[in-house]
mmCIF file of C-alpha atoms in Angstrom:
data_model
loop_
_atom_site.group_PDB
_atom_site.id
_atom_site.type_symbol
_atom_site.label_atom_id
_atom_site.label_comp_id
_atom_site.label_asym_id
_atom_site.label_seq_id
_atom_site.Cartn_x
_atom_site.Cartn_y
_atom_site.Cartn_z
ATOM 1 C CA UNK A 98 243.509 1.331 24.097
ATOM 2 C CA UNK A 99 246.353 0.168 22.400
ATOM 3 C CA UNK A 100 244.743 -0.799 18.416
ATOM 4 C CA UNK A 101 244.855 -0.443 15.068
ATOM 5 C CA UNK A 102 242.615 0.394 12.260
ATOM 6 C CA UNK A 103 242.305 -0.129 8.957
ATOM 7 C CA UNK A 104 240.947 3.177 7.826
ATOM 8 C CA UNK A 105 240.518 3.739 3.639
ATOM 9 C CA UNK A 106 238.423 6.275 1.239
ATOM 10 C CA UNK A 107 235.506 3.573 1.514
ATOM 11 C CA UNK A 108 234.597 2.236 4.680
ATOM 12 C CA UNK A 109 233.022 3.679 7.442
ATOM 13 C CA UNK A 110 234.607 5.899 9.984
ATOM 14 C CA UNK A 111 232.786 8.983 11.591
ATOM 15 C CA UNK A 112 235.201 12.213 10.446
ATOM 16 C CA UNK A 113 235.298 14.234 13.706
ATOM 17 C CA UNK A 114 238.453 12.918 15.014
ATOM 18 C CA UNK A 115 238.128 15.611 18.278
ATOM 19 C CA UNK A 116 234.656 14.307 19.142
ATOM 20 C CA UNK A 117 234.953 10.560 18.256
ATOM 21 C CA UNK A 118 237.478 9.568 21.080
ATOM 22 C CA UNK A 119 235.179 10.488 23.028
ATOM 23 C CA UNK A 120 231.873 8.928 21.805
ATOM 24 C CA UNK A 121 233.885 5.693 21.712
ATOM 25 C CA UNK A 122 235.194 6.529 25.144
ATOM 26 C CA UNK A 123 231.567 6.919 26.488
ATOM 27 C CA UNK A 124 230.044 3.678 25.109
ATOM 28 C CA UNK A 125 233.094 1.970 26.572
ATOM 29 C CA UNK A 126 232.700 3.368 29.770
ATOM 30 C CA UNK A 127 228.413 2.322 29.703
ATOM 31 C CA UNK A 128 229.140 -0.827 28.742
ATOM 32 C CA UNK A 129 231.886 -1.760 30.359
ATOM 33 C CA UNK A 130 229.119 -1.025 34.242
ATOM 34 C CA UNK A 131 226.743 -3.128 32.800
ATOM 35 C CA UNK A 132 227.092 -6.740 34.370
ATOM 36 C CA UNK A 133 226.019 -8.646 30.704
ATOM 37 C CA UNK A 134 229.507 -10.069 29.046
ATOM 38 C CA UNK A 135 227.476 -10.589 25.712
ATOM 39 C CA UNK A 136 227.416 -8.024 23.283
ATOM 40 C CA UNK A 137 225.344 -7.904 19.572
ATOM 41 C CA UNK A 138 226.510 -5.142 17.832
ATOM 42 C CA UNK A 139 224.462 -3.769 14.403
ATOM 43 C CA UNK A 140 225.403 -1.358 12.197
ATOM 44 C CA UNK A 141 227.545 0.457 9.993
ATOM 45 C CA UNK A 142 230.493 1.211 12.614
ATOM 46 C CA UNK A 143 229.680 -1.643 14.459
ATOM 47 C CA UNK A 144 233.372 -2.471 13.242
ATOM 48 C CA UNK A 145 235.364 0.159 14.755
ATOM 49 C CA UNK A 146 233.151 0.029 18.119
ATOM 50 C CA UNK A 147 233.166 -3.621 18.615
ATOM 51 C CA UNK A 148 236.926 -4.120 17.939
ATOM 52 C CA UNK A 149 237.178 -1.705 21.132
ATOM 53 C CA UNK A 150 234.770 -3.212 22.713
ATOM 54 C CA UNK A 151 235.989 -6.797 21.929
ATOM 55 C CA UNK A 152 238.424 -5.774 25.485
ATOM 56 C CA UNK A 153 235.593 -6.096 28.102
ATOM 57 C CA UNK A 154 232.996 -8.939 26.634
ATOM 58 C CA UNK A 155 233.464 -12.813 26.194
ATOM 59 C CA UNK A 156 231.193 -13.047 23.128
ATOM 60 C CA UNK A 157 230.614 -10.328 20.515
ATOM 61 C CA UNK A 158 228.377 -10.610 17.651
ATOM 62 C CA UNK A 159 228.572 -8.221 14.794
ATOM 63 C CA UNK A 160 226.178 -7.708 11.751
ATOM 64 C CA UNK A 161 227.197 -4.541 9.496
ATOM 65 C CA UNK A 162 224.900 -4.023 6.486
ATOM 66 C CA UNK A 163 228.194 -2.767 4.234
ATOM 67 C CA UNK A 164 230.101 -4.539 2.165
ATOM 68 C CA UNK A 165 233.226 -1.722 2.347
ATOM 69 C CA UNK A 166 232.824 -1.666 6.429
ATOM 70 C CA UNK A 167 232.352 -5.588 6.620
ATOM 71 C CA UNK A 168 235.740 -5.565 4.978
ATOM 72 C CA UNK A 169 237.309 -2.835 6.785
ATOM 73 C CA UNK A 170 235.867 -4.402 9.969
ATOM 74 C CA UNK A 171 237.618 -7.929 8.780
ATOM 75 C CA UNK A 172 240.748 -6.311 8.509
ATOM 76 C CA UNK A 173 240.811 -4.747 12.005
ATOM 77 C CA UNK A 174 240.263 -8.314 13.290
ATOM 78 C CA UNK A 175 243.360 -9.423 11.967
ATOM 79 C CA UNK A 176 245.541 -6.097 12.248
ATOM 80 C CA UNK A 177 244.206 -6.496 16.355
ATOM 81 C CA UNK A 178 244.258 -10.742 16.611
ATOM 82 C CA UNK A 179 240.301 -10.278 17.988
ATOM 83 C CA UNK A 180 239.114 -14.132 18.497
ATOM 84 C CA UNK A 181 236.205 -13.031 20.795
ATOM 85 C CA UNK A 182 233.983 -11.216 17.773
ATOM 86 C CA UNK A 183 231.776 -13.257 15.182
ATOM 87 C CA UNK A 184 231.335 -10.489 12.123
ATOM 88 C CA UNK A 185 228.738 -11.152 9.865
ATOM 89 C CA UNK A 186 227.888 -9.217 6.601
ATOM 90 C CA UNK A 187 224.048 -8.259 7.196
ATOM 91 C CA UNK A 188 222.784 -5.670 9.682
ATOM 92 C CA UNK A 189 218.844 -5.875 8.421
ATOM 93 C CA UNK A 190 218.467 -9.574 9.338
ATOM 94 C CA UNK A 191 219.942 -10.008 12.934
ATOM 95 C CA UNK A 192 217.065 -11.621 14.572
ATOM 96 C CA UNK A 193 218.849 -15.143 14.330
ATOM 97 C CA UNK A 194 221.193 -13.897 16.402
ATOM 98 C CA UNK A 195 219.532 -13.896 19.578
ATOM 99 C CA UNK A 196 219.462 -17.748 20.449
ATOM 100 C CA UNK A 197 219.355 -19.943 23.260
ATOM 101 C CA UNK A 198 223.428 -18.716 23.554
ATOM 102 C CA UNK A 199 222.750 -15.537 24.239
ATOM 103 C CA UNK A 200 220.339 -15.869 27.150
ATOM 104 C CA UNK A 201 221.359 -12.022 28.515
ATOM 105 C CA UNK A 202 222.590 -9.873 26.234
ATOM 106 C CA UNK A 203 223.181 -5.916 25.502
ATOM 107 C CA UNK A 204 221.804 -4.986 21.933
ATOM 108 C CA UNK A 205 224.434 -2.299 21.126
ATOM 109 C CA UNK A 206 222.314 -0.694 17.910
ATOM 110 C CA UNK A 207 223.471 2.308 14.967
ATOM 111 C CA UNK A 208 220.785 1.826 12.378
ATOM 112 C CA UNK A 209 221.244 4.838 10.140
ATOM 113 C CA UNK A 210 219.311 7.586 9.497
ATOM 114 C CA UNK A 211 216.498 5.752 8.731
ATOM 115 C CA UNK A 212 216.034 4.212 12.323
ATOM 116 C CA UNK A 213 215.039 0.340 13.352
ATOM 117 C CA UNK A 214 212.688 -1.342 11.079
ATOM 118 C CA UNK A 215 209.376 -1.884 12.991
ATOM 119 C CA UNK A 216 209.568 -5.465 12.429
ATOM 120 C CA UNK A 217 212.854 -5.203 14.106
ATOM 121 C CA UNK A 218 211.436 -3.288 16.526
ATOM 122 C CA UNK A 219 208.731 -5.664 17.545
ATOM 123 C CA UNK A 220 211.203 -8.410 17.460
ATOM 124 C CA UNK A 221 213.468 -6.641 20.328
ATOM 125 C CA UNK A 222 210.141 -5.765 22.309
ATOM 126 C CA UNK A 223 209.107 -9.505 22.251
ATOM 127 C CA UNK A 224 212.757 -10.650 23.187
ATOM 128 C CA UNK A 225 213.635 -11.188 26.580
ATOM 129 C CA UNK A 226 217.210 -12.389 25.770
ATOM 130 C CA UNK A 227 217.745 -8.408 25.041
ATOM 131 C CA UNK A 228 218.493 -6.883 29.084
ATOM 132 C CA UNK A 229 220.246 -3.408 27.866
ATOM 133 C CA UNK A 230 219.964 -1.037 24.022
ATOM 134 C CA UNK A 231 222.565 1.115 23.783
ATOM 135 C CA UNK A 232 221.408 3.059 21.139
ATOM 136 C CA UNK A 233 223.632 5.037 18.673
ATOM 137 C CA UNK A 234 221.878 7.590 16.286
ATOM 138 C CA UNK A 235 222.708 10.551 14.004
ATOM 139 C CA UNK A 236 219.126 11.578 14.124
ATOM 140 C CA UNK A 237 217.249 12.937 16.641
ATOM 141 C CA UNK A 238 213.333 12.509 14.923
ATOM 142 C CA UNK A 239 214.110 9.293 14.057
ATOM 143 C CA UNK A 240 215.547 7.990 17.617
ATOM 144 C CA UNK A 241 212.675 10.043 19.304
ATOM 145 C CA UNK A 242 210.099 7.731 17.428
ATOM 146 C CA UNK A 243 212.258 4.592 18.150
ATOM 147 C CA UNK A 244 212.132 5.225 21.347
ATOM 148 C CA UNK A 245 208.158 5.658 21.335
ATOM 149 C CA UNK A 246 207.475 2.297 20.039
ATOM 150 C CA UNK A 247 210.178 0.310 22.313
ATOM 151 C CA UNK A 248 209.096 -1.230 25.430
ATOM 152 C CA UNK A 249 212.518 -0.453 26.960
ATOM 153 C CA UNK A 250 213.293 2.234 30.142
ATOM 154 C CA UNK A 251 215.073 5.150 29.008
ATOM 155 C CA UNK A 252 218.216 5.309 31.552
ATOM 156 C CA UNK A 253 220.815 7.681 30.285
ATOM 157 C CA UNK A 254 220.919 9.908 27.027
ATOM 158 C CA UNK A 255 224.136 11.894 26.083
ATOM 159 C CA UNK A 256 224.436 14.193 22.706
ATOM 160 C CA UNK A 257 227.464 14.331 20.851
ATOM 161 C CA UNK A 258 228.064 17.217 18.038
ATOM 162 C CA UNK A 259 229.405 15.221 15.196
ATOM 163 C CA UNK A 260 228.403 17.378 12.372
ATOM 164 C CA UNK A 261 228.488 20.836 14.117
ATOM 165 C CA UNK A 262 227.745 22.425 11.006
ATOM 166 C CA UNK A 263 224.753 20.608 9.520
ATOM 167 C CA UNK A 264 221.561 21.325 11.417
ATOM 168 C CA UNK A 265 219.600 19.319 13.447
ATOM 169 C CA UNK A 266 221.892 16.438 13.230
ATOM 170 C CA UNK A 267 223.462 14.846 16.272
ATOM 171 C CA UNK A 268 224.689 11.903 17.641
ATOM 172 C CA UNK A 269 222.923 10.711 20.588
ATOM 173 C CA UNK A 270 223.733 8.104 22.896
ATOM 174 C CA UNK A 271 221.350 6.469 24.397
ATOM 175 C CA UNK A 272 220.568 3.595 26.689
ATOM 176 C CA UNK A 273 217.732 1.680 27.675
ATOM 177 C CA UNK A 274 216.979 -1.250 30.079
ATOM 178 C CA UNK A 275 214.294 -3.686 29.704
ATOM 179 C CA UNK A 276 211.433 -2.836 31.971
#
């Protein structure tokens, strides 16, 4: 896609430039087949995914927990004249987002190493508004007991070697529809 980024010594951007086209590429691709045009996006590089994804949705909302990749994500915006995307400087409290606005929505989700909260985690389960997850994570233990405790069908799951020389450390793409 024709865009810019921002890119500086502080905010986030994975460092595999050979395998990140094509992680971005694949969670284009999944979203753009599944028939929701509303799109909450949480997460560190939340930024850099939803200013590509900002092509195929209507309404984007994006928390990011960091203050260096809120502003990087800010500028991208602007470099890209984005007027689809609301950003919003806090990944840990997104539950407000899910209103009466977003009645069917995909939860596109990169919570860090340490996984989603279990209060976040109950407040998905118990939210209907939430049809699809696609669920980005770095580590494999900690998405594996994610995916115990959500009440979510496990549809598609595709590794990508980010860090090819750190062990057991991957980034996993994963989706899940709401059963």
């Amino acid at each position: 896609l024709p865009l810019k980024f921002y890119i500086d010594g502080y905010n986030y951007f994975q460092i595999n430039n050979y395998i990140l086209p094509e992680l971005y590429g694949y969670i284009y691709n999944v979203c753009n087949n599944i028939p929701i045009k509303n799109l909450i996006c949480i997460g560190d590089d939340s930024g850099n995914i939803s200013i590509i994804l900002s092509k195929i949705y209507d309404k984007l909302k994006v928390f990011i927990p960091c203050d260096k990749s809120y502003f990087a994500a800010k500028q991208n915006i602007l470099l890209n004249n984005i007027n689809n995307l609301e950003l919003f400087n806090d990944g840990k409290e997104y539950m407000s987002a899910f209103t009466n606005e977003y009645q069917n929505c995909i939860l596109l989700i990169n919570p860090g190493r340490k996984g989603i909260s279990d209060d976040n985690i109950n407040y998905i389960n118990d939210n209907d508004n939430i049809k699809y997850i696609v669920y980005m994570s770095c580590k494999p233990m900690t998405l594996n007991n994610n995916l115990k405790k959500l009440v979510y069908k496990l549809k598609s799951i595709k590794p990508f070697n980010m860090f090819n020389h750190i062990e057991n450390y991957c980034e996993n793409v994963v989706v899940l529809v709401r059963n």
